Short mmCIF file of C-alpha atoms in Angstrom, two decimals:
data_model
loop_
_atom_site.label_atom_id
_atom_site.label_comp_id
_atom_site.label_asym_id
_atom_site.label_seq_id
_atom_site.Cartn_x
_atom_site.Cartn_y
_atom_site.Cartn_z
CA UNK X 1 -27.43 58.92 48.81
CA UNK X 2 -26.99 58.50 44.78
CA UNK X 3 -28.26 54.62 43.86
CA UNK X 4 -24.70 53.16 42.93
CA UNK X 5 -24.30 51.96 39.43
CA UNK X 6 -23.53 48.27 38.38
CA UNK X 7 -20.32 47.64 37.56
CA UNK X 8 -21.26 46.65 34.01
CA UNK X 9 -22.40 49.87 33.67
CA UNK X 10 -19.69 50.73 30.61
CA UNK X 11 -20.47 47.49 28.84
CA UNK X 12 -22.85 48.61 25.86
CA UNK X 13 -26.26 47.23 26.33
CA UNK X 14 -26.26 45.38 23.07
CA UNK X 15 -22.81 43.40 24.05
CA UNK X 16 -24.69 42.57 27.77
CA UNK X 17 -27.76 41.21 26.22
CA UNK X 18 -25.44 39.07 23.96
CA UNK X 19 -23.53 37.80 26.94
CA UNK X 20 -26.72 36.82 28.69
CA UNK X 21 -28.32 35.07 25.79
CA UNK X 22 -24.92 33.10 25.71
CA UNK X 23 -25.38 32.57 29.49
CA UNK X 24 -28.74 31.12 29.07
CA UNK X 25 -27.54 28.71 26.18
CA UNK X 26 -24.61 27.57 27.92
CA UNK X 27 -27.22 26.55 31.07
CA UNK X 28 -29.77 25.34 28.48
CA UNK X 29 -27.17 22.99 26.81
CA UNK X 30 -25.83 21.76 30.60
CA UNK X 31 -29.36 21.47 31.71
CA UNK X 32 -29.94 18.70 28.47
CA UNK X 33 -26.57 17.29 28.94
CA UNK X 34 -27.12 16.49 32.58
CA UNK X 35 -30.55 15.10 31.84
CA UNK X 36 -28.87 12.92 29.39
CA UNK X 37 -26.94 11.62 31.59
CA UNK X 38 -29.36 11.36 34.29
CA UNK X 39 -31.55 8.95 31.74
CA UNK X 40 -28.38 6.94 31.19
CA UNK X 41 -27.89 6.29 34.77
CA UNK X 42 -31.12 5.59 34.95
CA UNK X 43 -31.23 2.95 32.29
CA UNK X 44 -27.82 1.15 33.19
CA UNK X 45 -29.10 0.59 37.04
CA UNK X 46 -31.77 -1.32 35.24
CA UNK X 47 -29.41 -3.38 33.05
CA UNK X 48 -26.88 -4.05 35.45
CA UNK X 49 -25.75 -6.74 33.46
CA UNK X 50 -24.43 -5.05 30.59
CA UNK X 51 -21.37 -5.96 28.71
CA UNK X 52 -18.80 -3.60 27.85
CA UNK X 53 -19.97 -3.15 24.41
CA UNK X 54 -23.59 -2.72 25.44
CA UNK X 55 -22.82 -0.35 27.91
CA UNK X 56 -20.46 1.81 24.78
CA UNK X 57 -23.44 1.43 22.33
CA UNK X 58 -26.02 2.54 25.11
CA UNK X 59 -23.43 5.75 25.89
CA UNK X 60 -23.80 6.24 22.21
CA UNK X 61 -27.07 6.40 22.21
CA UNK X 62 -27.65 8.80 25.23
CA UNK X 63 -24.39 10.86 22.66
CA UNK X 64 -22.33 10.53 25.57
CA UNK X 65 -19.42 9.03 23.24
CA UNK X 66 -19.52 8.65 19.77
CA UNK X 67 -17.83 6.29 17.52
CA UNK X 68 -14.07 7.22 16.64
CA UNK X 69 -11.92 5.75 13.89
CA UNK X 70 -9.06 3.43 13.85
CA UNK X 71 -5.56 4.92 13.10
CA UNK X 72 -4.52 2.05 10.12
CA UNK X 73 -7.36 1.46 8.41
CA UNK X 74 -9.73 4.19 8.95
CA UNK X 75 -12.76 2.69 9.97
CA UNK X 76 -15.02 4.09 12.69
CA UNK X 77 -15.77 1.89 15.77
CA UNK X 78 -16.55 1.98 19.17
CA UNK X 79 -14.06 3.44 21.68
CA UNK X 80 -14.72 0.08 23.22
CA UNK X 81 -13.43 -1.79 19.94
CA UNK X 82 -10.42 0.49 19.66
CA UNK X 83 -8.64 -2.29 21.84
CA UNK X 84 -4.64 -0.94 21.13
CA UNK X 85 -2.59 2.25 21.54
CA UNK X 86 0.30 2.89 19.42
CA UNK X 87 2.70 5.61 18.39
CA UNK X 88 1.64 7.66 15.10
CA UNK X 89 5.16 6.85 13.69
CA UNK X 90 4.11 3.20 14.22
CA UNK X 91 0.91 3.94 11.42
CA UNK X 92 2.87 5.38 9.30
CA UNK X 93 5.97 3.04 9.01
CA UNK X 94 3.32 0.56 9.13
CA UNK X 95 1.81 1.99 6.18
CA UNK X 96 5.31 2.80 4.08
CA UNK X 97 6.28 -0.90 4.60
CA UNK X 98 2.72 -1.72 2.57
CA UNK X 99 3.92 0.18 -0.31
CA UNK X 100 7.84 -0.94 -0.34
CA UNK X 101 6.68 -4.43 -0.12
CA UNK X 102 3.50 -4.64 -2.03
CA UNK X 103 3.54 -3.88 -5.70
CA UNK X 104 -0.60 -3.39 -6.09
CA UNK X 105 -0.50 -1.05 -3.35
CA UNK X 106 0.24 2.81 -3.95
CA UNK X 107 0.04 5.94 -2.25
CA UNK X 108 -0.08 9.17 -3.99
CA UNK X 109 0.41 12.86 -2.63
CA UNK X 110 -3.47 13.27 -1.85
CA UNK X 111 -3.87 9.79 -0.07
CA UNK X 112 -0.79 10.65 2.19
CA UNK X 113 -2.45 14.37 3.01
CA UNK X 114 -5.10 11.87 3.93
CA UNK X 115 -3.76 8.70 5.62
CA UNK X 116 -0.42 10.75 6.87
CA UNK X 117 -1.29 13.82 8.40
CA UNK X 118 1.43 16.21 7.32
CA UNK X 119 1.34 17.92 10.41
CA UNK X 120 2.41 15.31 12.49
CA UNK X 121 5.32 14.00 10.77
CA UNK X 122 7.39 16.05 13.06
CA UNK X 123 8.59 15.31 16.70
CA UNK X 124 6.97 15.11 18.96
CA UNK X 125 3.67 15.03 16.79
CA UNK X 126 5.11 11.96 15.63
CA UNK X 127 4.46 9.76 18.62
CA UNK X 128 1.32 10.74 19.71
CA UNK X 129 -1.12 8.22 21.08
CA UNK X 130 -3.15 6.77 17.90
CA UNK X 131 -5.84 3.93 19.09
CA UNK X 132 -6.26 1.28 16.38
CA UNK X 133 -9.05 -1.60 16.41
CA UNK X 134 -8.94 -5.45 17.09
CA UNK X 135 -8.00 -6.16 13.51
CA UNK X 136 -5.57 -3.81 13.04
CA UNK X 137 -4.05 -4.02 16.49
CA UNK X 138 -2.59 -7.74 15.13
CA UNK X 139 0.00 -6.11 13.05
CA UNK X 140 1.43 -4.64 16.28
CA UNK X 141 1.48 -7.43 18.11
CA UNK X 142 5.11 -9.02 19.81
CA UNK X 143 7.29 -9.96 17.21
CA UNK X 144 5.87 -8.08 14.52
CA UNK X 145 7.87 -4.83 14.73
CA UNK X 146 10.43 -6.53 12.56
CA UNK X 147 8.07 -6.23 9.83
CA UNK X 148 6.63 -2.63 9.93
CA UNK X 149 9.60 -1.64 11.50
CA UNK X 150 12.99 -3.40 10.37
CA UNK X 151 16.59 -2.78 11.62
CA UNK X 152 19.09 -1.77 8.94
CA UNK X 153 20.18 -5.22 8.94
CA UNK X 154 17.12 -6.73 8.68
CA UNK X 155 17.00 -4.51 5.40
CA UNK X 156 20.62 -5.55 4.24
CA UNK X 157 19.58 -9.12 4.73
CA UNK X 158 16.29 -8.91 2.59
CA UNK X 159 17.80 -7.21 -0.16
CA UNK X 160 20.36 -10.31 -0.47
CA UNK X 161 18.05 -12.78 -0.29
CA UNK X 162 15.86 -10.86 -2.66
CA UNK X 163 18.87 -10.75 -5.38
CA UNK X 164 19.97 -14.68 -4.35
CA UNK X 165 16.37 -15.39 -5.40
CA UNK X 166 16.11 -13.39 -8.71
CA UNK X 167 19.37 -14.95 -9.71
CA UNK X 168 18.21 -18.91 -9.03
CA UNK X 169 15.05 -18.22 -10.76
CA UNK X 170 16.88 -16.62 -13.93
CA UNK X 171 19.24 -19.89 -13.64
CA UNK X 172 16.62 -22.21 -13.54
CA UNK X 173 14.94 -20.59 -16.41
CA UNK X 174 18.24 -21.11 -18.54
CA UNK X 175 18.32 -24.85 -17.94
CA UNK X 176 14.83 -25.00 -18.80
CA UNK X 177 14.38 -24.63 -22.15
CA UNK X 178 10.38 -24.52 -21.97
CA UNK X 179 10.10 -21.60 -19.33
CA UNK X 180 12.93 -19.64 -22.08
CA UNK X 181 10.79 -20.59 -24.82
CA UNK X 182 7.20 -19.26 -22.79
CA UNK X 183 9.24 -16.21 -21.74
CA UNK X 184 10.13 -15.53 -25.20
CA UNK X 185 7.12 -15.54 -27.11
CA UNK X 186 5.80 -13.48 -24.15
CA UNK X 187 8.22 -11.02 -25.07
CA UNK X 188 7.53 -11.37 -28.34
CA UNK X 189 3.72 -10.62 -28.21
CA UNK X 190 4.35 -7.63 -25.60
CA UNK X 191 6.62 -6.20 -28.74
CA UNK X 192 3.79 -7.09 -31.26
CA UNK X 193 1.13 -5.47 -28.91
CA UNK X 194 3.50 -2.43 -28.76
CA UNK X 195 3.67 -2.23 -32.72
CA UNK X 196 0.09 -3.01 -33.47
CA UNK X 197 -1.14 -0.04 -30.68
CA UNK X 198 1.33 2.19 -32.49
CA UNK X 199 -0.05 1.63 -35.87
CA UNK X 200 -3.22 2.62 -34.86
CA UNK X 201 -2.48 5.45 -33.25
CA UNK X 202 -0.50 6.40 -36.26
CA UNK X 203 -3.74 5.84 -38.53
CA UNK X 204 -5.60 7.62 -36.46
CA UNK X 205 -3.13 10.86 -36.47
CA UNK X 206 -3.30 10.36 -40.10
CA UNK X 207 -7.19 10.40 -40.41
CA UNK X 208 -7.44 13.31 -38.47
CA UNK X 209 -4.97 15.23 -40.57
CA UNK X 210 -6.79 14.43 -43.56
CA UNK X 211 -9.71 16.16 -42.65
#
């Protein structure tokens, strides 16, 4: 009878020869991955006393894992170092709590597309598992939540104490006649800085106009 025909008979001969040259890399890249992994075994029954960290640097090695970065500060480590897990809400309340409490630190639009990843500032994005390293992992630790993470009262309560501090210190500085007098001429040579900077600039307008 008739020679039956393959059932990949319809597919065009240029799409088959595509799909087996995709076949063949697919085995070719299993074939190198399994080898890899083959050496690795190899090696570690001859180091049977490696540490945790030797073992995660040899994996490197053989590319088996690569180094991944902490979710605070951004640093890359190995998995092995990447000792905590914590909520991404927990990085970035961390992170906001920097900046409300911490004058020389700032964050503008581009660092936050950056260090807050707009996309997960949603639920349940939010609270997605986020490893940080050994450092880091101290700011999480028991009885630091308070900090990164403080109840409205803990807020109320700051605030006051904030204010009940401001107000001694501007006290003290009224029955202290030298601090009023240092305060003043620093005023006083912020004001002459002010003029002198706008003189110039002034001058300079001028100058240019001239010409």
């Amino acid at each position: 009878g008739a020679k039956a025909k393959s059932d990949e008979a319809w597919i065009p001969l240029d799409v088959r020869k595509r799909i087996f040259e995709r076949d063949l890399l697919v085995a070719k890249v299993n074939l190198e991955e399994e080898s890899k992994r083959s050496a690795f075994i190899d090696s570690r029954a001859k180091r049977q006393s490696l540490s945790d960290l030797e073992q995660n640097k040899a994996e490197e090695r053989y590319k088996l894992k690569r180094k991944k970065k902490c979710g605070l500060c951004f640093r890359e480590f190995s998995v092995v170092n990447l000792v905590l897990s914590v909520p991404h809400k927990a990085i970035v309340d961390m992170q906001n709590t920097w900046t409300e409490k911490n004058s020389w630190i700032s964050m503008d639009d581009s660092q936050k597309k950056i260090y807050q990843n707009p996309t997960k500032q949603q639920a349940p994005a939010l609270y997605d598992e986020v490893r940080v390293c050994v450092y880091c992992a101290q700011f999480f630790q028991k009885g630091q939540q308070d900090f990164y993470r403080p109840s409205h009262e803990s807020k109320v309560m700051e605030r006051r104490e904030r204010a009940e501090k401001q107000a001694a210190e501007i006290k003290k500085a009224y029955w202290d006649p030298l601090t009023t007098v240092e305060n003043l001429r620093k005023q006083e040579l912020i004001e002459w800085e002010s003029r002198v900077k706008g003189h110039g600039e002034e001058g300079a307008r001028r100058e240019a106009g001239g010409r």
